[in-house]
Amino acid sequence: MSEEKLLDERKKSILKAVVDDYIATAEPVGSKALVSKYHFNVSPATIRNEMAELETLGYLEQPHTSAGRVPSDKGYRAYVDNLIQVEELPDEDADRIRDYLQDSLTELTGLIRKASSVLSDSTGYTSLALSPHMRRSHLQQIKMLMIEPGRALVVVVLSAGVVKDRLVRIPDILDANQLMQIAAAIEEGLSGMTLDDITMVTVASAARNAPLPESLLNQVLYEAYVAIKQADNLELYIDGQHQLLSYPEFHDVGKARCFFNTLARDGIIAGYMNEMKEQEPLQGDPALANNDHNRTAITPFKEQNPSYMIRIGQEIALDGLQDCSFVTTTYKVGDVIAGRIGVIGPRRMAYGKVISNISFVKQTVNEHLKRLARGDEILEERQK
Amino acid sequence: MSEEKLLDERKKSILKAVVDDYIATAEPVGSKALVSKYHFNVSPATIRNEMAELETLGYLEQPHTSAGRVPSDKGYRAYVDNLIQVEELPDEDADRIRDYLQDSLTELTGLIRKASSVLSDSTGYTSLALSPHMRRSHLQQIKMLMIEPGRALVVVVLSAGVVKDRLVRIPDILDANQLMQIAAAIEEGLSGMTLDDITMVTVASAARNAPLPESLLNQVLYEAYVAIKQADNLELYIDGQHQLLSYPEFHDVGKARCFFNTLARDGIIAGYMNEMKEQEPLQGDPALANNDHNRTAITPFKEQNPSYMIRIGQEIALDGLQDCSFVTTTYKVGDVIAGRIGVIGPRRMAYGKVISNISFVKQTVNEHLKRLARGDEILEERQK
DNA sequence: CTTTAGCACTCTTCGTGTTAGAGTGCTAAT
DNA sequence: ATTAGCACTCTAACACGAAGAGTGCTAAAG
């Protein structure tokens, strides 16, 4: 199994060709097809020997004797870590994405949803987008707006210009003015704190001077507290589930059902994506290291782009997605990494295309969110 | 084809038995199975004759000679209009639904989303819920809340206690006070009008006295106008798409893909559901009319429940859903019919179960939304 | 006139066997 | 180290036949 030897250049290019071809055709690829399509200057027999070796090394698999080879998880892993070359996104695609995301400048969730949607459209796979977590954000404002007796809208403004609100019940006898005062007191006491640091206790102490009997006050404070805390709620946007049904790996309805069932539990997926942050990226395969030939060595994708996280097949720790691959990256709100956006599809995924698309979407989203945050800085300066 | 004769009681009960059985098993049902399962006191041969007749009348179909019979669209239609008996929802299911919807009292969209979700869970099909249209609602309040220089939150409060908001860009140099004044002027001028009646012109004239240069004002007014208008945006919530993959009619991936593709175009579906309001319910089949026997005649479901709309197979004017059935009903916000909620699934759908579930969800939603509107009336009285 | 038993007929489904083709691994020659 | 040649293996596709389910028709019975 181990005993890793360096793969020579020819093995690498054969491996790459096999993966490329299998991605394109979904058919096991044989030695003869390889030589003719990829212009190797050797005979099929030579390729066969090499492929046999790649198989014993664990990079390829055979569905059965006398079928072609198919990449294993390890094969895909080597491919994405060291062999892939990612072209830049064609201008027309880039323009389309930019245009589509253009008009949702002001609202964060709208932008994330659209990002998810466009990503699914342009890759042809299923896209996932996790709303940013905000626990490190600072509370900037909290307002309470009387809607009618007994109901109010709590508006929470966070650093980086993120706005969340929530409709709540309040005691019937409170009037708009009292409500505003309470909100002002809370804002006075808490603004600048991170969501993480705000607790029911800090909320209560911020508002201790409010001119209200405690029982009434408590209900309002509780609702304010909940509104603040739910500003950090993770939301998962999934788009383009239907796309996967086009691929032969999902022609078996059992597989498809399994996949859809898993995606339907969006809490689990959201949790999984969220925890990815903390994980070390899986380490690459030393056998693929660039053995310093004078050969034009392409810098491996992995080293250029440490912020991309790719999970292949069994690497995905979610039941029902073991036949899939998962490519994600992070986006920032202001300057901090906040959310995650990505694509899920068959293991035989067009990684290059997916990465260039995600990469561009990520970049565009970051720019938009940076712009939001800039308005934010202006505000902070004025306050000084 | 036509020449409709009245169906005698035996034909009716055979038709009902065929539909019931096919719904339960998804297998074409034969004469022998019918007599043994449903205890007809006649021989299979008699049943065969009757079924042959039902086939020439168009209620049944044969997938091929020497298979059992399967209901046609017309057969299902007769079934749901005249033959079905809808039992009340078992208490445990009712409790589950009630509990699930309990905690989303304050927020309209949250309630609708949950209603959709619970409907899909409890029926085992895909659910659809259309957010209420609000064009007949009256504007009650409009507030503009300064978020930071250049950005504001527009909050629109409609009659029946519905609250919508929208983040907008405004000129950088406006301050919070000016903004409040503009909002107050708009509210003063427009409150009580229906969304339908509000136009850019009425907004502008409501705010004509605001103390601001026109160019600045116009941008704000436009954003206010958009915020008001988008309070009427239709949103469609779809839940439980994965459920349908369990049914044999979707074991053909082509069918499934077609279905999912259509559902992915949610604008089209939303439009279709929205237009259902205006359509006359399809008229029933006179041949099924209750021929006044002294037989214990069940009142046909259709007459008891005119507010349910059932579309079967070809009756659905949406490409890709012709193998499905669609059961929907309306819910009210306050006292006016406002939105539509329903279920889509195979034609061979457990109509009875679906109807009792939808019926209960509708009722629960209506109660919640009535409660919202009641707070509303209180407010109006105080204003007098 | 309605119901029913009997029977021939049809059509699907399922298992089996056969064949063609693709692709391999091995061996021996280059 | 490479390659031509060849035997071998496995799948996919097709045909064939038997089994089974269900029908329609006919003629007899109620």
Tab-separated table of C-alpha atoms in Angstrom, chain B residues 74-276:
chain	number	residue	atom	x	y	z
B	74	LYS	CA	-61.205	10.771	-16.071
B	75	GLY	CA	-61.290	7.899	-13.617
B	76	TYR	CA	-59.273	9.803	-11.040
B	77	ARG	CA	-61.441	12.830	-11.650
B	78	ALA	CA	-64.603	10.875	-10.923
B	79	TYR	CA	-62.908	9.407	-7.887
B	80	VAL	CA	-61.946	12.703	-6.290
B	81	ASP	CA	-65.155	14.444	-7.259
B	82	ASN	CA	-67.658	11.853	-6.254
B	83	LEU	CA	-66.318	8.672	-4.802
B	84	ILE	CA	-63.696	9.590	-2.281
B	85	GLN	CA	-64.464	9.776	1.364
B	86	VAL	CA	-62.144	12.001	3.342
B	87	GLU	CA	-61.590	10.916	6.892
B	88	GLU	CA	-60.622	13.458	9.450
B	89	LEU	CA	-56.966	13.687	10.276
B	90	PRO	CA	-55.963	11.378	13.142
B	91	ASP	CA	-55.413	13.291	16.348
B	92	GLU	CA	-51.759	12.438	16.610
B	93	ASP	CA	-51.020	13.829	13.161
B	94	ALA	CA	-53.055	16.904	13.907
B	95	ASP	CA	-51.157	17.456	17.116
B	96	ARG	CA	-47.843	17.068	15.392
B	97	ILE	CA	-48.757	19.641	12.785
B	98	ARG	CA	-50.156	22.038	15.324
B	99	ASP	CA	-47.053	21.776	17.469
B	100	TYR	CA	-44.759	22.294	14.553
B	101	LEU	CA	-46.554	25.442	13.471
B	102	GLN	CA	-46.963	26.767	16.968
B	103	ASP	CA	-43.800	28.728	17.418
B	104	SER	CA	-43.809	30.751	14.228
B	105	LEU	CA	-46.626	32.991	15.257
B	106	THR	CA	-45.164	36.366	14.535
B	107	GLU	CA	-43.678	36.029	11.139
B	108	LEU	CA	-45.662	35.399	8.015
B	109	THR	CA	-43.052	33.931	5.714
B	110	GLY	CA	-41.744	31.711	8.464
B	111	LEU	CA	-45.204	30.337	8.985
B	112	ILE	CA	-45.766	29.669	5.308
B	113	ARG	CA	-42.430	27.953	4.952
B	114	LYS	CA	-43.117	25.745	7.892
B	115	ALA	CA	-46.560	24.973	6.610
B	116	SER	CA	-45.013	23.820	3.389
B	117	SER	CA	-42.435	21.762	5.148
B	118	VAL	CA	-44.863	20.029	7.461
B	119	LEU	CA	-47.219	19.323	4.606
B	120	SER	CA	-44.550	17.555	2.661
B	121	ASP	CA	-43.480	15.546	5.675
B	122	SER	CA	-46.928	14.421	6.615
B	123	THR	CA	-48.142	13.538	3.148
B	124	GLY	CA	-44.950	12.063	1.750
B	125	TYR	CA	-45.219	14.141	-1.409
B	126	THR	CA	-43.764	17.399	-2.582
B	127	SER	CA	-45.369	20.498	-1.166
B	128	LEU	CA	-45.745	23.947	-2.620
B	129	ALA	CA	-46.664	27.126	-0.844
B	130	LEU	CA	-47.183	30.472	-2.439
B	131	SER	CA	-46.662	33.527	-0.302
B	132	PRO	CA	-49.720	35.721	-0.074
B	133	HIS	CA	-50.308	38.379	-2.653
B	134	MET	CA	-50.810	41.678	-1.006
B	135	ARG	CA	-52.033	43.982	-3.707
B	136	ARG	CA	-55.381	44.454	-2.007
B	137	SER	CA	-53.748	45.146	1.339
B	138	HIS	CA	-53.587	48.623	2.734
B	139	LEU	CA	-50.387	50.363	3.537
B	140	GLN	CA	-50.356	51.093	7.212
B	141	GLN	CA	-46.904	52.314	8.013
B	142	ILE	CA	-43.670	53.004	6.253
B	143	LYS	CA	-40.518	53.698	8.208
B	144	MET	CA	-36.993	54.321	7.076
B	145	LEU	CA	-34.215	53.454	9.383
B	146	MET	CA	-30.727	54.761	8.845
B	147	ILE	CA	-28.220	51.929	8.881
B	148	GLU	CA	-25.138	53.896	7.977
B	149	PRO	CA	-24.440	56.794	5.647
B	150	GLY	CA	-25.766	55.783	2.291
B	151	ARG	CA	-27.804	52.784	3.427
B	152	ALA	CA	-31.215	52.521	4.983
B	153	LEU	CA	-33.765	49.900	5.906
B	154	VAL	CA	-37.251	50.544	4.586
B	155	VAL	CA	-39.913	48.857	6.691
B	156	VAL	CA	-43.373	48.487	5.219
B	157	VAL	CA	-46.279	47.510	7.429
B	158	LEU	CA	-49.458	46.347	5.733
B	159	SER	CA	-52.930	45.719	6.974
B	160	ALA	CA	-53.366	42.328	8.578
B	161	GLY	CA	-50.096	42.862	10.354
B	162	VAL	CA	-47.783	41.875	7.566
B	163	VAL	CA	-44.320	43.382	7.729
B	164	LYS	CA	-41.811	43.485	4.880
B	165	ASP	CA	-38.534	45.250	4.710
B	166	ARG	CA	-35.784	45.983	2.296
B	167	LEU	CA	-32.270	47.336	2.478
B	168	VAL	CA	-31.665	50.196	0.052
B	169	ARG	CA	-29.009	52.661	-0.963
B	170	ILE	CA	-29.695	56.312	-0.380
B	171	PRO	CA	-27.672	59.448	-0.994
B	172	ASP	CA	-24.731	59.583	1.405
B	173	ILE	CA	-25.489	63.000	2.738
B	174	LEU	CA	-28.959	62.300	4.047
B	175	ASP	CA	-29.133	62.063	7.804
B	176	ALA	CA	-31.413	59.988	9.947
B	177	ASN	CA	-33.776	62.815	10.685
B	178	GLN	CA	-34.361	63.787	7.101
B	179	LEU	CA	-34.998	60.181	6.317
B	180	MET	CA	-37.568	59.874	9.049
B	181	GLN	CA	-39.306	62.968	7.822
B	182	ILE	CA	-39.550	61.662	4.301
B	183	ALA	CA	-40.918	58.362	5.541
B	184	ALA	CA	-43.408	60.177	7.728
B	185	ALA	CA	-44.570	62.255	4.786
B	186	ILE	CA	-45.047	59.177	2.621
B	187	GLU	CA	-46.899	57.405	5.385
B	188	GLU	CA	-49.109	60.403	5.964
B	189	GLY	CA	-49.952	60.609	2.299
B	190	LEU	CA	-50.395	56.957	1.443
B	191	SER	CA	-51.504	55.085	4.496
B	192	GLY	CA	-54.811	53.402	3.895
B	193	MET	CA	-54.196	52.979	0.177
B	194	THR	CA	-53.953	49.536	-1.345
B	195	LEU	CA	-50.657	48.478	-2.846
B	196	ASP	CA	-52.357	48.303	-6.212
B	197	ASP	CA	-53.244	51.959	-6.063
B	198	ILE	CA	-49.816	53.161	-5.088
B	199	THR	CA	-47.688	54.330	-7.988
B	200	MET	CA	-44.519	56.295	-8.349
B	201	VAL	CA	-46.722	59.325	-8.879
B	202	THR	CA	-48.694	58.954	-5.682
B	203	VAL	CA	-45.501	58.372	-3.726
B	204	ALA	CA	-43.951	61.496	-5.171
B	205	SER	CA	-46.941	63.656	-4.505
B	206	ALA	CA	-47.207	62.393	-0.946
B	207	ALA	CA	-43.712	63.632	-0.275
B	208	ARG	CA	-43.798	66.838	-2.258
B	209	ASN	CA	-43.433	69.004	0.827
B	210	ALA	CA	-40.338	67.317	2.132
B	211	PRO	CA	-37.551	69.811	2.728
B	212	LEU	CA	-35.035	68.389	0.301
B	213	PRO	CA	-33.620	69.140	-3.122
B	214	GLU	CA	-35.513	67.187	-5.678
B	215	SER	CA	-32.645	65.132	-7.006
B	216	LEU	CA	-31.858	63.662	-3.603
B	217	LEU	CA	-35.480	63.188	-2.819
B	218	ASN	CA	-36.184	61.289	-5.980
B	219	GLN	CA	-33.733	58.550	-5.247
B	220	VAL	CA	-35.207	57.984	-1.829
B	221	LEU	CA	-38.744	58.039	-3.141
B	222	TYR	CA	-37.889	55.545	-5.774
B	223	GLU	CA	-36.451	53.182	-3.214
B	224	ALA	CA	-39.476	53.630	-1.010
B	225	TYR	CA	-41.689	52.887	-3.965
B	226	VAL	CA	-39.777	49.736	-4.800
B	227	ALA	CA	-39.894	48.608	-1.199
B	228	ILE	CA	-43.635	49.057	-1.133
B	229	LYS	CA	-44.153	47.264	-4.403
B	230	GLN	CA	-41.945	44.332	-3.539
B	231	ALA	CA	-44.087	43.712	-0.488
B	232	ASP	CA	-46.343	42.044	-3.030
B	233	ASN	CA	-43.647	39.812	-4.505
B	234	LEU	CA	-44.761	36.263	-4.938
B	235	GLU	CA	-42.471	33.745	-3.365
B	236	LEU	CA	-42.768	30.036	-3.828
B	237	TYR	CA	-41.600	27.574	-1.220
B	238	ILE	CA	-41.077	24.035	-2.377
B	239	ASP	CA	-40.366	21.272	0.015
B	240	GLY	CA	-39.749	17.561	-0.051
B	241	GLN	CA	-38.802	17.146	-3.657
B	242	HIS	CA	-36.830	14.101	-2.671
B	243	GLN	CA	-39.951	12.355	-1.458
B	244	LEU	CA	-41.177	11.594	-4.941
B	245	LEU	CA	-38.158	9.492	-5.806
B	246	SER	CA	-39.570	6.769	-3.584
B	247	TYR	CA	-42.537	6.202	-5.850
B	248	PRO	CA	-42.237	3.742	-8.716
B	249	GLU	CA	-43.530	6.265	-11.245
B	250	PHE	CA	-40.318	8.188	-10.750
B	251	HIS	CA	-37.991	5.221	-10.994
B	252	ASP	CA	-37.428	6.231	-14.563
B	253	VAL	CA	-34.775	8.897	-14.222
B	254	GLY	CA	-36.019	10.643	-17.334
B	255	LYS	CA	-39.369	11.274	-15.694
B	256	ALA	CA	-37.750	12.352	-12.469
B	257	ARG	CA	-35.451	14.737	-14.259
B	258	CYS	CA	-38.295	16.227	-16.173
B	259	PHE	CA	-40.215	16.755	-12.962
B	260	PHE	CA	-37.310	18.331	-11.143
B	261	ASN	CA	-36.435	20.556	-14.040
B	262	THR	CA	-39.932	21.931	-14.121
B	263	LEU	CA	-40.002	22.533	-10.400
B	264	ALA	CA	-36.696	24.342	-10.663
B	265	ARG	CA	-38.402	27.039	-12.708
B	266	ASP	CA	-40.225	28.336	-9.718
B	267	GLY	CA	-41.362	31.494	-11.434
B	268	ILE	CA	-43.477	29.467	-13.815
B	269	ILE	CA	-44.981	27.355	-11.086
B	270	ALA	CA	-45.687	30.410	-8.970
B	271	GLY	CA	-47.447	32.073	-11.874
B	272	TYR	CA	-49.491	28.990	-12.547
B	273	MET	CA	-50.561	28.646	-8.942
B	274	ASN	CA	-51.393	32.283	-8.763
B	275	GLU	CA	-53.636	32.137	-11.803
B	276	MET	CA	-55.540	29.203	-10.434
